[in-house]
JSON list of C-alpha atoms in Angstrom, two decimals:
[
{"chain": "A", "resi": 973, "resn": "ALA", "atom": "CA", "xyz": [0.18, 0.10, 0.32]},
{"chain": "A", "resi": 974, "resn": "VAL", "atom": "CA", "xyz": [3.22, 2.57, 0.60]},
{"chain": "A", "resi": 975, "resn": "ILE", "atom": "CA", "xyz": [3.76, 1.92, -2.89]},
{"chain": "A", "resi": 976, "resn": "THR", "atom": "CA", "xyz": [0.89, 2.48, -4.41]},
{"chain": "A", "resi": 977, "resn": "GLY", "atom": "CA", "xyz": [1.56, 6.07, -3.58]},
{"chain": "A", "resi": 978, "resn": "ILE", "atom": "CA", "xyz": [3.70, 6.64, -6.63]},
{"chain": "A", "resi": 979, "resn": "TRP", "atom": "CA", "xyz": [1.33, 5.03, -8.69]},
{"chain": "A", "resi": 980, "resn": "ARG", "atom": "CA", "xyz": [-1.99, 6.17, -7.56]},
{"chain": "A", "resi": 981, "resn": "SER", "atom": "CA", "xyz": [-0.63, 9.77, -7.51]},
{"chain": "A", "resi": 982, "resn": "SER", "atom": "CA", "xyz": [-1.88, 13.20, -10.01]},
{"chain": "A", "resi": 983, "resn": "ASP", "atom": "CA", "xyz": [1.53, 12.54, -10.96]},
{"chain": "A", "resi": 984, "resn": "PRO", "atom": "CA", "xyz": [3.88, 9.49, -10.12]},
{"chain": "A", "resi": 985, "resn": "LYS", "atom": "CA", "xyz": [6.56, 10.73, -12.44]},
{"chain": "A", "resi": 986, "resn": "SER", "atom": "CA", "xyz": [7.03, 13.94, -9.76]},
{"chain": "A", "resi": 987, "resn": "LYS", "atom": "CA", "xyz": [10.22, 13.89, -7.56]},
{"chain": "A", "resi": 988, "resn": "GLU", "atom": "CA", "xyz": [8.38, 15.25, -3.94]},
{"chain": "A", "resi": 989, "resn": "ASN", "atom": "CA", "xyz": [5.66, 12.96, -4.22]},
{"chain": "A", "resi": 990, "resn": "ILE", "atom": "CA", "xyz": [7.87, 10.03, -5.55]},
{"chain": "A", "resi": 991, "resn": "ASP", "atom": "CA", "xyz": [10.77, 11.26, -2.81]},
{"chain": "A", "resi": 992, "resn": "LYS", "atom": "CA", "xyz": [8.27, 11.33, -0.38]},
{"chain": "A", "resi": 993, "resn": "THR", "atom": "CA", "xyz": [6.80, 7.53, -1.09]},
{"chain": "A", "resi": 994, "resn": "PHE", "atom": "CA", "xyz": [10.53, 6.87, -0.80]},
{"chain": "A", "resi": 995, "resn": "GLU", "atom": "CA", "xyz": [10.58, 8.23, 2.97]},
{"chain": "A", "resi": 996, "resn": "LYS", "atom": "CA", "xyz": [7.71, 5.22, 3.83]},
{"chain": "A", "resi": 997, "resn": "ILE", "atom": "CA", "xyz": [9.39, 2.46, 2.69]},
{"chain": "A", "resi": 998, "resn": "THR", "atom": "CA", "xyz": [12.86, 3.30, 4.17]},
{"chain": "A", "resi": 999, "resn": "PRO", "atom": "CA", "xyz": [11.36, 1.69, 7.85]},
{"chain": "A", "resi": 1000, "resn": "TYR", "atom": "CA", "xyz": [11.23, -1.65, 5.78]},
{"chain": "A", "resi": 1001, "resn": "PHE", "atom": "CA", "xyz": [14.68, -1.05, 3.66]},
{"chain": "A", "resi": 1002, "resn": "ASP", "atom": "CA", "xyz": [16.16, -0.93, 7.64]},
{"chain": "A", "resi": 1003, "resn": "GLY", "atom": "CA", "xyz": [14.07, -4.34, 8.79]},
{"chain": "A", "resi": 1004, "resn": "ILE", "atom": "CA", "xyz": [16.05, -6.02, 6.34]},
{"chain": "A", "resi": 1005, "resn": "GLU", "atom": "CA", "xyz": [19.01, -4.87, 6.84]},
{"chain": "A", "resi": 1006, "resn": "ARG", "atom": "CA", "xyz": [18.40, -5.56, 10.97]},
{"chain": "A", "resi": 1007, "resn": "TYR", "atom": "CA", "xyz": [17.61, -9.50, 9.34]},
{"chain": "A", "resi": 1008, "resn": "LEU", "atom": "CA", "xyz": [20.71, -9.50, 6.88]},
{"chain": "A", "resi": 1009, "resn": "VAL", "atom": "CA", "xyz": [22.54, -7.49, 9.77]},
{"chain": "A", "resi": 1010, "resn": "LYS", "atom": "CA", "xyz": [21.49, -9.88, 12.77]},
{"chain": "A", "resi": 1011, "resn": "ASN", "atom": "CA", "xyz": [22.36, -13.07, 9.98]},
{"chain": "A", "resi": 1012, "resn": "GLY", "atom": "CA", "xyz": [26.06, -11.91, 9.09]},
{"chain": "A", "resi": 1013, "resn": "SER", "atom": "CA", "xyz": [26.31, -9.29, 6.41]},
{"chain": "A", "resi": 1014, "resn": "ASN", "atom": "CA", "xyz": [27.74, -12.73, 4.60]},
{"chain": "A", "resi": 1015, "resn": "GLY", "atom": "CA", "xyz": [23.99, -11.35, 1.55]},
{"chain": "A", "resi": 1016, "resn": "TYR", "atom": "CA", "xyz": [21.76, -14.24, 3.39]},
{"chain": "A", "resi": 1017, "resn": "LEU", "atom": "CA", "xyz": [18.68, -13.30, 5.39]},
{"chain": "A", "resi": 1018, "resn": "LEU", "atom": "CA", "xyz": [18.54, -17.07, 6.96]},
{"chain": "A", "resi": 1019, "resn": "GLY", "atom": "CA", "xyz": [21.95, -18.94, 6.83]},
{"chain": "A", "resi": 1020, "resn": "GLU", "atom": "CA", "xyz": [23.72, -20.04, 3.48]},
{"chain": "A", "resi": 1021, "resn": "LYS", "atom": "CA", "xyz": [20.89, -20.46, 1.58]},
{"chain": "A", "resi": 1022, "resn": "THR", "atom": "CA", "xyz": [18.60, -17.99, -0.71]},
{"chain": "A", "resi": 1023, "resn": "THR", "atom": "CA", "xyz": [15.48, -18.30, 0.74]},
{"chain": "A", "resi": 1024, "resn": "TYR", "atom": "CA", "xyz": [11.93, -16.89, -1.55]},
{"chain": "A", "resi": 1025, "resn": "PRO", "atom": "CA", "xyz": [11.82, -13.70, 0.31]},
{"chain": "A", "resi": 1026, "resn": "GLU", "atom": "CA", "xyz": [14.73, -13.24, -0.46]},
{"chain": "A", "resi": 1027, "resn": "PHE", "atom": "CA", "xyz": [14.09, -12.85, -4.40]},
{"chain": "A", "resi": 1028, "resn": "LEU", "atom": "CA", "xyz": [11.30, -10.93, -3.34]},
{"chain": "A", "resi": 1029, "resn": "TRP", "atom": "CA", "xyz": [12.87, -8.29, -2.07]},
{"chain": "A", "resi": 1030, "resn": "TYR", "atom": "CA", "xyz": [15.98, -8.62, -5.25]},
{"chain": "A", "resi": 1031, "resn": "HIS", "atom": "CA", "xyz": [12.53, -7.94, -7.22]},
{"chain": "A", "resi": 1032, "resn": "TRP", "atom": "CA", "xyz": [11.38, -5.09, -6.15]},
{"chain": "A", "resi": 1033, "resn": "MET", "atom": "CA", "xyz": [15.03, -3.62, -5.68]},
{"chain": "A", "resi": 1034, "resn": "GLN", "atom": "CA", "xyz": [15.52, -4.33, -9.85]},
{"chain": "A", "resi": 1035, "resn": "TYR", "atom": "CA", "xyz": [12.64, -1.83, -9.79]},
{"chain": "A", "resi": 1036, "resn": "PHE", "atom": "CA", "xyz": [13.31, 0.65, -8.60]},
{"chain": "A", "resi": 1037, "resn": "ASN", "atom": "CA", "xyz": [17.04, 0.64, -9.86]},
{"chain": "A", "resi": 1038, "resn": "GLU", "atom": "CA", "xyz": [14.91, 0.91, -12.79]},
{"chain": "A", "resi": 1039, "resn": "ALA", "atom": "CA", "xyz": [12.91, 3.04, -11.84]},
{"chain": "A", "resi": 1040, "resn": "PHE", "atom": "CA", "xyz": [14.57, 5.66, -9.69]},
{"chain": "A", "resi": 1041, "resn": "ALA", "atom": "CA", "xyz": [17.88, 5.26, -9.24]},
{"chain": "A", "resi": 1042, "resn": "GLU", "atom": "CA", "xyz": [18.66, 8.64, -7.92]},
{"chain": "A", "resi": 1043, "resn": "GLN", "atom": "CA", "xyz": [16.65, 7.17, -4.88]},
{"chain": "A", "resi": 1044, "resn": "MET", "atom": "CA", "xyz": [17.49, 4.09, -5.20]},
{"chain": "A", "resi": 1045, "resn": "ASN", "atom": "CA", "xyz": [21.11, 4.71, -4.96]},
{"chain": "A", "resi": 1046, "resn": "ALA", "atom": "CA", "xyz": [21.00, 6.86, -2.69]},
{"chain": "A", "resi": 1047, "resn": "LEU", "atom": "CA", "xyz": [18.91, 3.83, -0.03]},
{"chain": "A", "resi": 1048, "resn": "VAL", "atom": "CA", "xyz": [21.03, 1.65, -0.57]},
{"chain": "A", "resi": 1049, "resn": "SER", "atom": "CA", "xyz": [25.55, 1.57, -1.19]},
{"chain": "A", "resi": 1050, "resn": "GLU", "atom": "CA", "xyz": [28.33, -0.36, -0.33]},
{"chain": "A", "resi": 1051, "resn": "THR", "atom": "CA", "xyz": [28.09, 2.72, 2.71]},
{"chain": "A", "resi": 1052, "resn": "THR", "atom": "CA", "xyz": [24.21, 2.84, 3.07]},
{"chain": "A", "resi": 1053, "resn": "ARG", "atom": "CA", "xyz": [22.70, -0.78, 3.99]},
{"chain": "A", "resi": 1054, "resn": "PRO", "atom": "CA", "xyz": [25.93, -2.30, 3.04]},
{"chain": "A", "resi": 1055, "resn": "ALA", "atom": "CA", "xyz": [23.69, -6.26, 4.39]},
{"chain": "A", "resi": 1056, "resn": "LEU", "atom": "CA", "xyz": [21.35, -5.39, 1.37]},
{"chain": "A", "resi": 1057, "resn": "TYR", "atom": "CA", "xyz": [23.10, -4.81, -1.00]},
{"chain": "A", "resi": 1058, "resn": "LYS", "atom": "CA", "xyz": [25.26, -7.33, -0.54]},
{"chain": "A", "resi": 1059, "resn": "MET", "atom": "CA", "xyz": [22.12, -9.87, -0.79]},
{"chain": "A", "resi": 1060, "resn": "TYR", "atom": "CA", "xyz": [21.10, -7.46, -3.90]},
{"chain": "A", "resi": 1061, "resn": "GLN", "atom": "CA", "xyz": [24.91, -8.14, -5.81]},
{"chain": "A", "resi": 1062, "resn": "ARG", "atom": "CA", "xyz": [25.12, -11.53, -4.44]},
{"chain": "A", "resi": 1063, "resn": "LEU", "atom": "CA", "xyz": [21.57, -12.45, -6.31]},
{"chain": "A", "resi": 1064, "resn": "SER", "atom": "CA", "xyz": [22.31, -9.95, -9.59]},
{"chain": "A", "resi": 1065, "resn": "ALA", "atom": "CA", "xyz": [25.91, -11.91, -9.28]},
{"chain": "A", "resi": 1066, "resn": "ASN", "atom": "CA", "xyz": [23.55, -14.81, -9.99]},
{"chain": "A", "resi": 1067, "resn": "PRO", "atom": "CA", "xyz": [24.61, -16.69, -13.48]},
{"chain": "A", "resi": 1068, "resn": "ARG", "atom": "CA", "xyz": [20.73, -18.75, -13.19]},
{"chain": "A", "resi": 1069, "resn": "LEU", "atom": "CA", "xyz": [19.37, -15.38, -11.93]},
{"chain": "A", "resi": 1070, "resn": "ARG", "atom": "CA", "xyz": [21.03, -13.33, -14.62]},
{"chain": "A", "resi": 1071, "resn": "ALA", "atom": "CA", "xyz": [20.04, -16.20, -17.65]},
{"chain": "A", "resi": 1072, "resn": "TYR", "atom": "CA", "xyz": [16.17, -16.02, -16.01]},
{"chain": "A", "resi": 1073, "resn": "ILE", "atom": "CA", "xyz": [15.84, -12.18, -15.81]},
{"chain": "A", "resi": 1074, "resn": "ALA", "atom": "CA", "xyz": [18.09, -11.88, -20.16]},
{"chain": "A", "resi": 1075, "resn": "GLY", "atom": "CA", "xyz": [15.09, -14.80, -21.01]},
{"chain": "A", "resi": 1076, "resn": "GLY", "atom": "CA", "xyz": [12.88, -11.64, -20.49]},
{"chain": "A", "resi": 1077, "resn": "ARG", "atom": "CA", "xyz": [9.36, -14.23, -18.30]},
{"chain": "A", "resi": 1078, "resn": "TRP", "atom": "CA", "xyz": [11.01, -11.41, -15.40]},
{"chain": "A", "resi": 1079, "resn": "GLN", "atom": "CA", "xyz": [9.75, -9.20, -15.17]},
{"chain": "A", "resi": 1080, "resn": "PHE", "atom": "CA", "xyz": [7.73, -6.27, -13.25]},
{"chain": "A", "resi": 1081, "resn": "ARG", "atom": "CA", "xyz": [3.86, -6.24, -13.38]},
{"chain": "A", "resi": 1082, "resn": "PRO", "atom": "CA", "xyz": [1.36, -3.90, -12.01]},
{"chain": "A", "resi": 1083, "resn": "ALA", "atom": "CA", "xyz": [-1.32, -4.99, -10.11]},
{"chain": "A", "resi": 1084, "resn": "PRO", "atom": "CA", "xyz": [-3.97, -4.93, -13.19]},
{"chain": "A", "resi": 1085, "resn": "ALA", "atom": "CA", "xyz": [-6.59, -1.82, -12.75]},
{"chain": "A", "resi": 1086, "resn": "ALA", "atom": "CA", "xyz": [-8.61, -3.42, -11.72]},
{"chain": "A", "resi": 1087, "resn": "HIS", "atom": "CA", "xyz": [-6.98, -4.31, -8.07]},
{"chain": "A", "resi": 1088, "resn": "ALA", "atom": "CA", "xyz": [-4.85, -1.07, -8.72]},
{"chain": "A", "resi": 1089, "resn": "ALA", "atom": "CA", "xyz": [-8.68, 1.35, -7.52]},
{"chain": "A", "resi": 1090, "resn": "THR", "atom": "CA", "xyz": [-9.08, -1.87, -4.16]}
]
């Protein structure tokens, strides 16, 4: 619901609207960073194996990097939320995931219009 603020606004591309939405999602990124640090900052949420939630976060981060690079660079980097950055880089370097993305099946798909209005 937080991120839909961008898409539902009268001007979804306005810098003010995008910045306001990123302010609202920052605590979620902080929370994931804490989990990653608790797990030893090894680039994994749990143990040392890739888990489904990591793919979900990767998917969102991939979308945000493409659509809102300026804001994402400020939100996640080697110095800002470094454990989350490490997880993103680890998944980005995975050859099977790269092949899947390159194959065209990995695309951001916003909710259909019927669901977006609810």
